Amino acid sequence: MYCVQCEQSNKGGCAVKVGSCGKTAQVADMQDVLLRLMQGVSVYGDRAARAGARDADVDAFTPHAWFTTLTNVNFDETRFAGLISRALEIRDKAKVCAENAGADLSDLPEPATWNPGTTPEEWIAAAPFAAIQRFMDRDGPSIVGLRNLILYGLKGTAAYSEHARVLGTEEAAVSAEFHRISAFLATDPVDVDALLAESLAVGALNLKVMELLDAANTGRFGHPEVTMVRMTPVAGKAILVSGHDMGDLEAILQQTAGLGINVYTHGELLPANAYPGLKKYPHLVGNYGGAWQDQQKDFAAFPGAIVMTSNCLINPEIRGYADRIFTAGPVGWNGLPHIEDHDFSPVISCALAQPGFEEDAPEERIPAGFARNTVMGVADTLLGMIKEGDVKNLFLIGGCDGARPGRNYFHDLAVNTPQDSLILTLGCGKFRFNREDLGTIKGIPRVLDMGQCNDAFSAIQVAVAVAGALNCEVNDLPLHYGISWFEQKATAVLLTMLHLGLKRIHLGPTLPQFLTPEVLEVLVEKFEIRPTGDAKEDLARMLEAA
């Protein structure tokens, strides 16, 4: 198999049988087949949209199918067999929609008509025709790398779109633009300028999708409030909810009300503790554990049931908790029970059968809930602090965490920032430093947890508002970026930042393998992207440029 979509990729992207994430070659092949078919779906979806037509089933299936192919989401061959079969049906449905709308269906690219067969054996045999490196010899690594930049950006955008969709928020224009960019990929483009332009188009689309997800979350659960989140367990039966899906968390809270089961968030769900519509449940008692890469240790020590609602799943079989972990939504692992229709009764039964925590641990709490509404609510105070010199620099430090060496960079960067600076943070990268006491400025914590990785939308809105109030461009602000890259959601957010013209982003600790030196040179020249180096040296350069 060949895979370079995340930092777990083996050097060169090659693995004989199993990837570093645990994905088998068969699953990797089936994911490639699914994505090639989905590009064909988008060819018809795009042409239908141009003719003023759409199919709701096509638009609903598209982000879900793409989401399943993200890093550490779905490892289940059986589920992918079902997804490929459904993709073939959806492609036919999209074609009919386009035909009925009178769309021009001439000159169709290969994915629109490709026949990979109808059985898993045929799909595996056909996988080389869907492989991302198929045209490496013909087009070269830089062209393939730029196509992958778009492909992986679309994966991240699809994940955010699916999070919004399951909460009842979607827009036809967003689906149409997704189909357009995906259909562009289906042509196997080779023009560098066109590829760069479409990369930024992914960033623009992702900005809109993050706005929709923000509206979905706040419309359903209210705007986050500053909340001291408990980080240590309390006595009682327990369920741990990991991933990103707050709709699943809400369903679990509703179904466990009055049963004597405490519910904990994990990883990217920590910010859920600050939403009024979720924290109103008294049995949402706090967060347990740290970032996703520590889950095997955290989950093995957790004396209850565990639910994985979205990406970041690691092999549950080697640490003895496979009998009490469940998957939901796009997630899958061979042999693990999968929750359907938001019925978490099997999880509840499992939790009641587990010992739970015997006693309260010493209490420890950290602040969360500094999303855009909270920060904008004290905008005058913040602007006054900037104008008066109490706050001289702003840092956005966050993104994905991971296990590869070098990620202490983000801890070292955060703890060495001057005392007259504020740190905006989001994503699971914040677990590198969110339990450090970095002090306050006039009563405001120096570390402001803005939420999940998709809450980059909040950070962007705050930066734009501050720049507007100070009558300057965002790039003229004393705002510095330390972004930890790991997987496709981070790729989508990075493309959004580039779409907005944000410059001098320090990105690391390693750069994506699909960014060849030639492509990286273009990004460095155009956007001044800087690979992370020594944290103190980078910090000195940031402050010197302020």
CSV table of C-alpha atoms in Angstrom, one decimal, residues 79-540:
chain,number,residue,atom,x,y,z
A,79,ARG,CA,-18.0,-1.3,6.2
A,80,PHE,CA,-16.0,-0.2,3.2
A,81,ALA,CA,-17.6,-3.0,1.1
A,82,GLY,CA,-20.9,-1.5,2.0
A,83,LEU,CA,-19.7,2.0,1.3
A,84,ILE,CA,-18.4,1.1,-2.2
A,85,SER,CA,-21.6,-0.7,-3.1
A,86,ARG,CA,-23.5,2.4,-2.0
A,87,ALA,CA,-21.2,4.7,-3.9
A,88,LEU,CA,-21.9,2.8,-7.1
A,89,GLU,CA,-25.6,3.3,-6.5
A,90,ILE,CA,-25.1,7.0,-5.6
A,91,ARG,CA,-23.1,7.6,-8.7
A,92,ASP,CA,-26.0,6.2,-10.8
A,93,LYS,CA,-28.4,8.4,-8.9
A,94,ALA,CA,-26.3,11.5,-9.5
A,95,LYS,CA,-26.1,10.6,-13.2
A,96,VAL,CA,-29.9,10.4,-13.4
A,97,CYS,CA,-30.2,13.7,-11.7
A,98,ALA,CA,-27.9,15.3,-14.2
A,99,GLU,CA,-29.6,13.7,-17.1
A,100,ASN,CA,-33.0,14.8,-15.9
A,101,ALA,CA,-31.7,18.3,-15.6
A,102,GLY,CA,-30.5,18.3,-19.2
A,103,ALA,CA,-26.9,18.7,-18.1
A,104,ASP,CA,-24.1,18.2,-20.7
A,105,LEU,CA,-22.7,14.7,-20.1
A,106,SER,CA,-20.2,14.7,-22.9
A,107,ASP,CA,-16.5,14.4,-22.3
A,108,LEU,CA,-16.7,12.7,-19.0
A,109,PRO,CA,-13.5,12.0,-17.0
A,110,GLU,CA,-12.6,8.4,-16.1
A,111,PRO,CA,-14.1,8.3,-12.6
A,112,ALA,CA,-17.6,9.0,-13.9
A,113,THR,CA,-17.6,5.8,-16.0
A,114,TRP,CA,-15.0,3.6,-14.3
A,115,ASN,CA,-16.2,0.1,-13.5
A,116,PRO,CA,-14.2,-1.4,-10.6
A,117,GLY,CA,-16.5,-4.5,-10.4
A,118,THR,CA,-19.0,-5.5,-7.8
A,119,THR,CA,-17.2,-7.7,-5.3
A,120,PRO,CA,-14.4,-7.0,-2.8
A,121,GLU,CA,-12.0,-9.2,-4.8
A,122,GLU,CA,-12.7,-7.2,-7.9
A,123,TRP,CA,-12.3,-3.9,-6.0
A,124,ILE,CA,-8.9,-4.9,-4.7
A,125,ALA,CA,-7.8,-5.9,-8.2
A,126,ALA,CA,-9.0,-2.6,-9.5
A,127,ALA,CA,-7.3,-0.5,-6.8
A,128,PRO,CA,-4.2,0.3,-8.8
A,129,PHE,CA,-6.4,2.3,-11.1
A,130,ALA,CA,-7.5,4.5,-8.2
A,131,ALA,CA,-4.2,4.8,-6.4
A,132,ILE,CA,-3.1,8.4,-5.6
A,133,GLN,CA,0.4,7.6,-6.9
A,134,ARG,CA,-0.9,6.1,-10.2
A,135,PHE,CA,0.4,8.9,-12.4
A,136,MET,CA,3.6,9.6,-10.4
A,137,ASP,CA,5.9,8.5,-13.3
A,138,ARG,CA,3.9,10.5,-15.9
A,139,ASP,CA,3.2,13.7,-14.0
A,140,GLY,CA,6.0,13.8,-11.3
A,141,PRO,CA,5.8,14.1,-7.5
A,142,SER,CA,5.1,17.8,-7.4
A,143,ILE,CA,1.9,17.5,-9.5
A,144,VAL,CA,0.8,14.5,-7.6
A,145,GLY,CA,1.6,16.3,-4.4
A,146,LEU,CA,-0.5,19.3,-5.3
A,147,ARG,CA,-3.4,17.0,-6.3
A,148,ASN,CA,-3.0,15.3,-2.9
A,149,LEU,CA,-3.0,18.7,-1.2
A,150,ILE,CA,-6.5,19.3,-2.7
A,151,LEU,CA,-7.6,15.7,-2.0
A,152,TYR,CA,-6.6,15.8,1.7
A,153,GLY,CA,-8.0,19.3,2.1
A,154,LEU,CA,-11.3,18.1,0.7
A,155,LYS,CA,-11.2,15.2,3.2
A,156,GLY,CA,-10.9,17.6,6.1
A,157,THR,CA,-13.6,19.8,4.7
A,158,ALA,CA,-15.9,16.8,4.3
A,159,ALA,CA,-15.4,15.8,7.9
A,160,TYR,CA,-16.5,19.3,9.2
A,161,SER,CA,-19.3,19.3,6.7
A,162,GLU,CA,-20.5,15.9,8.0
A,163,HIS,CA,-20.3,17.2,11.6
A,164,ALA,CA,-22.6,20.0,10.6
A,165,ARG,CA,-24.9,17.9,8.5
A,166,VAL,CA,-25.7,15.4,11.3
A,167,LEU,CA,-26.7,18.4,13.4
A,168,GLY,CA,-29.1,19.4,10.7
A,169,THR,CA,-27.1,22.2,9.0
A,170,GLU,CA,-26.1,22.1,5.4
A,171,GLU,CA,-26.3,24.3,2.3
A,172,ALA,CA,-26.8,23.3,-1.4
A,173,ALA,CA,-24.1,25.8,-2.4
A,174,VAL,CA,-21.5,24.1,-0.2
A,175,SER,CA,-22.3,20.7,-1.7
A,176,ALA,CA,-22.1,22.2,-5.2
A,177,GLU,CA,-18.7,23.7,-4.6
A,178,PHE,CA,-17.5,20.5,-3.0
A,179,HIS,CA,-18.6,18.6,-6.1
A,180,ARG,CA,-17.0,21.2,-8.4
A,181,ILE,CA,-13.6,20.8,-6.8
A,182,SER,CA,-13.8,17.0,-6.5
A,183,ALA,CA,-14.8,16.9,-10.2
A,184,PHE,CA,-11.7,19.0,-11.0
A,185,LEU,CA,-9.6,16.3,-9.3
A,186,ALA,CA,-11.4,13.7,-11.4
A,187,THR,CA,-9.7,15.1,-14.5
A,188,ASP,CA,-6.2,14.4,-13.1
A,189,PRO,CA,-5.1,18.0,-13.7
A,190,VAL,CA,-1.5,18.9,-14.3
A,191,ASP,CA,-1.5,22.7,-14.5
A,192,VAL,CA,0.4,24.0,-11.4
A,193,ASP,CA,-1.4,27.4,-11.3
A,194,ALA,CA,-4.8,25.7,-11.6
A,195,LEU,CA,-3.9,23.3,-8.8
A,196,LEU,CA,-2.7,26.1,-6.5
A,197,ALA,CA,-5.9,28.0,-7.2
A,198,GLU,CA,-8.1,25.1,-6.4
A,199,SER,CA,-6.1,24.5,-3.2
A,200,LEU,CA,-7.1,27.9,-2.1
A,201,ALA,CA,-10.7,27.3,-3.2
A,202,VAL,CA,-10.7,24.3,-0.8
A,203,GLY,CA,-9.6,26.8,1.9
A,204,ALA,CA,-12.4,29.1,1.0
A,205,LEU,CA,-14.9,26.3,1.0
A,206,ASN,CA,-13.6,25.0,4.4
A,207,LEU,CA,-14.1,28.5,5.9
A,208,LYS,CA,-17.7,28.4,4.9
A,209,VAL,CA,-18.1,24.9,6.2
A,210,MET,CA,-16.5,25.8,9.6
A,211,GLU,CA,-19.0,28.7,9.7
A,212,LEU,CA,-21.9,26.3,9.2
A,213,LEU,CA,-20.5,24.0,11.8
A,214,ASP,CA,-20.1,26.9,14.3
A,215,ALA,CA,-23.8,27.8,13.6
A,216,ALA,CA,-24.9,24.2,14.0
A,217,ASN,CA,-23.0,23.8,17.3
A,218,THR,CA,-24.1,27.2,18.8
A,219,GLY,CA,-27.6,26.9,17.4
A,220,ARG,CA,-28.1,23.5,19.1
A,221,PHE,CA,-26.1,23.9,22.3
A,222,GLY,CA,-25.7,27.7,22.8
A,223,HIS,CA,-22.5,29.8,22.7
A,224,PRO,CA,-19.6,28.4,24.9
A,225,GLU,CA,-19.2,30.0,28.3
A,226,VAL,CA,-16.1,30.4,30.3
A,227,THR,CA,-16.1,27.1,32.3
A,228,MET,CA,-13.7,25.5,34.8
A,229,VAL,CA,-13.6,22.0,33.4
A,230,ARG,CA,-12.7,19.2,35.9
A,231,MET,CA,-9.8,17.1,34.6
A,232,THR,CA,-9.9,14.4,37.3
A,233,PRO,CA,-12.5,11.6,37.8
A,234,VAL,CA,-15.2,11.3,40.5
A,235,ALA,CA,-16.6,8.2,42.1
A,236,GLY,CA,-19.2,6.2,40.1
A,237,LYS,CA,-20.0,4.3,37.0
A,238,ALA,CA,-18.6,5.9,33.9
A,239,ILE,CA,-18.8,6.5,30.1
A,240,LEU,CA,-16.0,8.1,28.2
A,241,VAL,CA,-16.9,9.9,24.9
A,242,SER,CA,-14.1,10.6,22.5
A,243,GLY,CA,-13.8,12.2,19.0
A,244,HIS,CA,-15.6,15.3,17.9
A,245,ASP,CA,-19.4,14.6,17.6
A,246,MET,CA,-21.3,16.7,20.1
A,247,GLY,CA,-24.6,15.3,18.8
A,248,ASP,CA,-23.6,11.8,19.9
A,249,LEU,CA,-22.5,13.3,23.3
A,250,GLU,CA,-25.9,14.9,23.7
A,251,ALA,CA,-27.7,11.6,22.9
A,252,ILE,CA,-25.5,9.8,25.5
A,253,LEU,CA,-26.3,12.4,28.1
A,254,GLN,CA,-30.0,12.2,27.4
A,255,GLN,CA,-30.0,8.4,27.5
A,256,THR,CA,-28.0,8.2,30.8
A,257,ALA,CA,-29.9,10.8,32.7
A,258,GLY,CA,-30.9,9.5,36.1
A,259,LEU,CA,-29.0,6.2,35.8
A,260,GLY,CA,-26.1,7.1,38.1
A,261,ILE,CA,-23.6,7.1,35.3
A,262,ASN,CA,-21.0,9.9,35.0
A,263,VAL,CA,-20.1,11.0,31.5
A,264,TYR,CA,-16.6,12.2,30.6
A,265,THR,CA,-15.3,13.9,27.4
A,266,HIS,CA,-11.9,12.9,25.9
A,267,GLY,CA,-9.6,14.6,23.5
A,268,GLU,CA,-11.3,17.0,21.1
A,269,LEU,CA,-14.5,16.8,23.0
A,270,LEU,CA,-13.1,18.7,26.0
A,271,PRO,CA,-14.6,22.0,24.7
A,272,ALA,CA,-18.1,20.4,24.9
A,273,ASN,CA,-18.0,21.0,28.7
A,274,ALA,CA,-18.4,24.8,28.0
A,275,TYR,CA,-21.6,24.6,25.9
A,276,PRO,CA,-24.7,25.5,28.0
A,277,GLY,CA,-26.8,22.9,26.2
A,278,LEU,CA,-24.4,20.2,27.3
A,279,LYS,CA,-23.1,21.3,30.6
A,280,LYS,CA,-26.7,21.6,31.9
A,281,TYR,CA,-26.5,17.8,32.4
A,282,PRO,CA,-25.1,17.4,35.9
A,283,HIS,CA,-23.6,14.0,35.1
A,284,LEU,CA,-21.3,15.5,32.5
A,285,VAL,CA,-18.6,15.7,35.1
A,286,GLY,CA,-15.5,16.7,33.1
A,287,ASN,CA,-12.7,15.5,30.9
A,288,TYR,CA,-10.6,12.4,31.3
A,289,GLY,CA,-7.2,11.9,29.7
A,290,GLY,CA,-5.3,13.9,27.2
A,291,ALA,CA,-4.8,14.0,23.4
A,292,TRP,CA,-5.7,11.2,21.1
A,293,GLN,CA,-2.2,9.6,20.9
A,294,ASP,CA,-2.4,8.7,24.6
A,295,GLN,CA,-5.7,6.9,24.3
A,296,GLN,CA,-4.4,3.4,24.6
A,297,LYS,CA,-3.0,4.2,28.0
A,298,ASP,CA,-6.0,6.4,29.0
A,299,PHE,CA,-8.6,3.9,27.7
A,300,ALA,CA,-7.0,0.9,29.4
A,301,ALA,CA,-7.1,2.7,32.7
A,302,PHE,CA,-10.7,3.9,32.3
A,303,PRO,CA,-13.0,1.6,34.4
A,304,GLY,CA,-16.1,2.1,32.2
A,305,ALA,CA,-17.5,2.0,28.6
A,306,ILE,CA,-15.9,4.1,25.8
A,307,VAL,CA,-17.5,5.5,22.7
A,308,MET,CA,-15.4,6.7,19.7
A,309,THR,CA,-17.6,9.2,17.7
A,310,SER,CA,-15.2,10.3,15.0
A,311,ASN,CA,-11.6,10.2,14.0
A,312,CYS,CA,-8.5,9.5,16.2
A,313,LEU,CA,-9.2,5.8,16.8
A,314,ILE,CA,-6.1,3.7,17.6
A,315,ASN,CA,-6.0,-0.2,17.7
A,316,PRO,CA,-8.0,-1.1,20.8
A,317,GLU,CA,-7.0,-4.8,20.8
A,318,ILE,CA,-3.6,-4.6,22.3
A,319,ARG,CA,-4.4,-3.0,25.7
A,320,GLY,CA,-7.3,-5.0,26.8
A,321,TYR,CA,-10.3,-2.7,26.4
A,322,ALA,CA,-11.7,-4.0,23.1
A,323,ASP,CA,-14.7,-5.5,24.9
A,324,ARG,CA,-15.9,-2.1,26.2
A,325,ILE,CA,-15.3,0.3,23.3
A,326,PHE,CA,-17.9,1.1,20.8
A,327,THR,CA,-17.8,3.0,17.5
A,328,ALA,CA,-20.4,5.5,16.1
A,329,GLY,CA,-20.9,7.6,12.9
A,330,PRO,CA,-18.1,7.1,10.4
A,331,VAL,CA,-15.8,5.1,12.8
A,332,GLY,CA,-15.1,1.4,12.4
A,333,TRP,CA,-12.8,-1.3,13.6
A,334,ASN,CA,-13.2,-5.0,12.7
A,335,GLY,CA,-15.2,-6.8,15.4
A,336,LEU,CA,-16.1,-3.7,17.5
A,337,PRO,CA,-19.8,-3.1,18.1
A,338,HIS,CA,-21.1,-0.2,16.1
A,339,ILE,CA,-23.9,2.1,17.3
A,340,GLU,CA,-26.8,2.6,14.9
A,341,ASP,CA,-29.5,5.3,15.0
A,342,HIS,CA,-28.0,6.9,18.2
A,343,ASP,CA,-29.2,4.0,20.4
A,344,PHE,CA,-26.5,3.9,23.1
A,345,SER,CA,-28.2,1.2,25.2
A,346,PRO,CA,-25.4,-1.3,24.6
A,347,VAL,CA,-22.9,1.3,25.9
A,348,ILE,CA,-25.1,1.9,28.9
A,349,SER,CA,-25.3,-1.8,29.7
A,350,CYS,CA,-21.6,-2.1,29.4
A,351,ALA,CA,-21.0,0.9,31.7
A,352,LEU,CA,-23.3,-0.5,34.4
A,353,ALA,CA,-21.4,-3.8,34.2
A,354,GLN,CA,-18.0,-2.1,34.7
A,355,PRO,CA,-16.6,-1.1,38.2
A,356,GLY,CA,-16.4,2.6,37.6
A,357,PHE,CA,-14.2,4.8,39.7
A,358,GLU,CA,-14.1,3.8,43.4
A,359,GLU,CA,-13.4,7.3,44.7
A,360,ASP,CA,-13.0,10.9,43.8
A,361,ALA,CA,-9.5,11.9,42.6
A,362,PRO,CA,-8.0,15.2,43.8
A,363,GLU,CA,-9.8,18.0,42.0
A,364,GLU,CA,-8.1,19.7,39.2
A,365,ARG,CA,-9.8,22.2,36.8
A,366,ILE,CA,-8.7,24.2,33.8
A,367,PRO,CA,-10.6,27.0,32.0
A,368,ALA,CA,-12.3,26.5,28.6
A,369,GLY,CA,-15.0,28.2,26.6
A,370,PHE,CA,-13.1,31.2,25.1
A,371,ALA,CA,-14.8,30.9,21.7
A,372,ARG,CA,-15.5,33.9,19.5
A,373,ASN,CA,-18.7,35.0,21.3
A,374,THR,CA,-16.9,35.0,24.7
A,375,VAL,CA,-13.9,36.9,23.4
A,376,MET,CA,-15.9,39.3,21.3
A,377,GLY,CA,-18.0,40.0,24.4
A,378,VAL,CA,-14.9,41.5,26.1
A,379,ALA,CA,-13.6,43.0,22.9
A,380,ASP,CA,-13.4,46.5,24.3
A,381,THR,CA,-11.4,45.1,27.2
A,382,LEU,CA,-9.1,43.2,24.9
A,383,LEU,CA,-8.6,46.2,22.6
A,384,GLY,CA,-7.9,48.4,25.5
A,385,MET,CA,-5.3,46.0,26.8
A,386,ILE,CA,-3.6,46.0,23.4
A,387,LYS,CA,-3.7,49.8,23.0
A,388,GLU,CA,-2.4,50.3,26.5
A,389,GLY,CA,0.4,47.8,26.0
A,390,ASP,CA,-0.8,45.3,28.6
A,391,VAL,CA,-1.0,42.8,25.7
A,392,LYS,CA,1.8,43.2,23.2
A,393,ASN,CA,1.5,39.9,21.3
A,394,LEU,CA,-1.1,37.3,20.4
A,395,PHE,CA,-0.2,33.7,19.6
A,396,LEU,CA,-2.3,31.1,17.9
A,397,ILE,CA,-0.8,27.8,19.0
A,398,GLY,CA,-2.7,24.7,18.2
A,399,GLY,CA,-3.8,22.1,15.7
A,400,CYS,CA,-3.3,18.4,15.8
A,401,ASP,CA,-1.2,16.6,18.4
A,402,GLY,CA,0.7,13.3,17.7
A,403,ALA,CA,3.2,10.9,19.0
A,404,ARG,CA,6.1,11.7,16.7
A,405,PRO,CA,9.2,13.4,18.4
A,406,GLY,CA,9.4,17.1,18.1
A,407,ARG,CA,5.9,18.1,19.3
A,408,ASN,CA,7.3,19.4,22.6
A,409,TYR,CA,8.1,22.4,20.3
A,410,PHE,CA,4.6,23.7,20.9
A,411,HIS,CA,4.8,23.3,24.7
A,412,ASP,CA,8.2,25.1,24.7
A,413,LEU,CA,6.8,27.8,22.4
A,414,ALA,CA,3.8,28.4,24.7
A,415,VAL,CA,5.6,28.4,28.0
A,416,ASN,CA,8.3,30.8,26.7
A,417,THR,CA,5.9,33.4,25.3
A,418,PRO,CA,6.2,36.7,27.1
A,419,GLN,CA,4.0,37.5,30.1
A,420,ASP,CA,2.4,40.4,28.1
A,421,SER,CA,1.0,38.0,25.5
A,422,LEU,CA,-2.2,36.0,25.1
A,423,ILE,CA,-2.3,32.5,23.6
A,424,LEU,CA,-5.3,31.5,21.5
A,425,THR,CA,-5.4,27.7,21.2
A,426,LEU,CA,-7.6,25.1,19.6
A,427,GLY,CA,-7.6,21.4,18.6
A,428,CYS,CA,-5.9,18.7,20.6
A,429,GLY,CA,-2.5,20.4,20.2
A,430,LYS,CA,-3.5,22.4,23.3
A,431,PHE,CA,-3.0,19.3,25.5
A,432,ARG,CA,0.7,20.0,25.2
A,433,PHE,CA,0.4,23.0,27.5
A,434,ASN,CA,-3.2,23.5,28.7
A,435,ARG,CA,-2.5,22.3,32.2
A,436,GLU,CA,0.4,24.7,32.6
A,437,ASP,CA,-0.2,27.7,34.8
A,438,LEU,CA,0.9,30.5,32.5
A,439,GLY,CA,-0.8,33.3,34.6
A,440,THR,CA,-3.3,36.0,33.7
A,441,ILE,CA,-3.3,39.5,32.4
A,442,LYS,CA,-5.8,41.8,34.3
A,443,GLY,CA,-7.7,38.7,35.4
A,444,ILE,CA,-7.9,37.1,31.9
A,445,PRO,CA,-6.1,33.8,31.5
A,446,ARG,CA,-3.1,34.0,29.2
A,447,VAL,CA,-4.2,30.7,27.6
A,448,LEU,CA,-7.6,31.0,25.9
A,449,ASP,CA,-9.1,27.6,24.8
A,450,MET,CA,-11.2,28.5,21.8
A,451,GLY,CA,-12.4,24.9,21.2
A,452,GLN,CA,-12.0,22.1,18.7
A,453,CYS,CA,-9.9,22.3,15.5
A,454,ASN,CA,-12.8,23.5,13.5
A,455,ASP,CA,-13.1,26.5,15.9
A,456,ALA,CA,-10.2,28.0,13.9
A,457,PHE,CA,-13.3,29.9,12.6
A,458,SER,CA,-13.5,31.5,16.0
A,459,ALA,CA,-9.9,32.5,16.0
A,460,ILE,CA,-10.1,33.9,12.5
A,461,GLN,CA,-13.2,36.0,13.5
A,462,VAL,CA,-11.4,37.4,16.5
A,463,ALA,CA,-8.3,38.2,14.5
A,464,VAL,CA,-10.4,40.0,11.8
A,465,ALA,CA,-12.3,41.9,14.4
A,466,VAL,CA,-9.2,43.1,16.2
A,467,ALA,CA,-7.6,44.1,13.0
A,468,GLY,CA,-10.7,46.0,12.0
A,469,ALA,CA,-10.8,47.8,15.3
A,470,LEU,CA,-7.2,48.8,15.0
A,471,ASN,CA,-7.6,49.8,11.3
A,472,CYS,CA,-4.9,47.4,10.1
A,473,GLU,CA,-4.6,44.2,8.1
A,474,VAL,CA,-4.5,40.9,10.0
A,475,ASN,CA,-0.9,40.4,8.8
A,476,ASP,CA,0.0,43.7,10.4
A,477,LEU,CA,-1.2,42.5,13.9
A,478,PRO,CA,1.4,41.2,16.4
A,479,LEU,CA,-0.3,37.8,15.8
A,480,HIS,CA,2.0,34.8,15.5
A,481,TYR,CA,1.1,31.2,14.4
A,482,GLY,CA,2.5,27.9,15.7
A,483,ILE,CA,0.5,25.3,13.9
A,484,SER,CA,1.0,21.5,14.5
A,485,TRP,CA,0.2,19.5,11.4
A,486,PHE,CA,-0.9,15.9,11.6
A,487,GLU,CA,-3.8,15.0,9.3
A,488,GLN,CA,-6.4,16.1,6.8
A,489,LYS,CA,-8.5,18.4,9.1
A,490,ALA,CA,-5.3,20.4,9.7
A,491,THR,CA,-4.7,20.5,6.0
A,492,ALA,CA,-8.1,22.0,5.4
A,493,VAL,CA,-7.6,24.6,8.2
A,494,LEU,CA,-4.1,25.5,6.8
A,495,LEU,CA,-5.7,26.0,3.3
A,496,THR,CA,-8.2,28.3,4.9
A,497,MET,CA,-5.5,30.3,6.5
A,498,LEU,CA,-3.7,30.5,3.1
A,499,HIS,CA,-7.0,31.5,1.4
A,500,LEU,CA,-7.3,34.4,3.8
A,501,GLY,CA,-3.7,35.5,3.0
A,502,LEU,CA,-2.3,34.8,6.5
A,503,LYS,CA,1.5,34.7,6.4
A,504,ARG,CA,4.4,33.6,8.5
A,505,ILE,CA,2.8,30.4,9.7
A,506,HIS,CA,5.3,28.2,11.6
A,507,LEU,CA,4.2,24.6,10.6
A,508,GLY,CA,5.5,21.4,12.0
A,509,PRO,CA,7.0,19.4,13.6
A,510,THR,CA,7.3,17.6,10.3
A,511,LEU,CA,5.9,18.7,7.0
A,512,PRO,CA,3.5,16.6,4.9
A,513,GLN,CA,5.4,14.1,2.7
A,514,PHE,CA,3.2,15.0,-0.3
A,515,LEU,CA,4.7,18.5,-0.2
A,516,THR,CA,7.8,18.2,-2.4
A,517,PRO,CA,10.6,20.7,-2.0
A,518,GLU,CA,9.4,22.4,-5.2
A,519,VAL,CA,5.8,22.8,-3.9
A,520,LEU,CA,7.1,23.9,-0.5
A,521,GLU,CA,9.3,26.5,-2.2
A,522,VAL,CA,6.2,27.9,-3.8
A,523,LEU,CA,4.3,28.0,-0.5
A,524,VAL,CA,7.2,29.6,1.3
A,525,GLU,CA,7.6,32.3,-1.5
A,526,LYS,CA,3.9,33.1,-1.7
A,527,PHE,CA,2.8,32.7,2.0
A,528,GLU,CA,6.1,32.7,3.9
A,529,ILE,CA,5.3,29.3,5.5
A,530,ARG,CA,8.1,28.4,7.9
A,531,PRO,CA,8.9,24.9,9.0
A,532,THR,CA,9.3,24.8,12.8
A,533,GLY,CA,12.8,24.8,14.2
A,534,ASP,CA,14.1,25.6,17.6
A,535,ALA,CA,11.2,27.0,19.7
A,536,LYS,CA,13.2,29.8,21.3
A,537,GLU,CA,14.8,30.8,18.1
A,538,ASP,CA,11.4,30.9,16.3
A,539,LEU,CA,9.9,32.8,19.1
A,540,ALA,CA,12.6,35.4,18.9
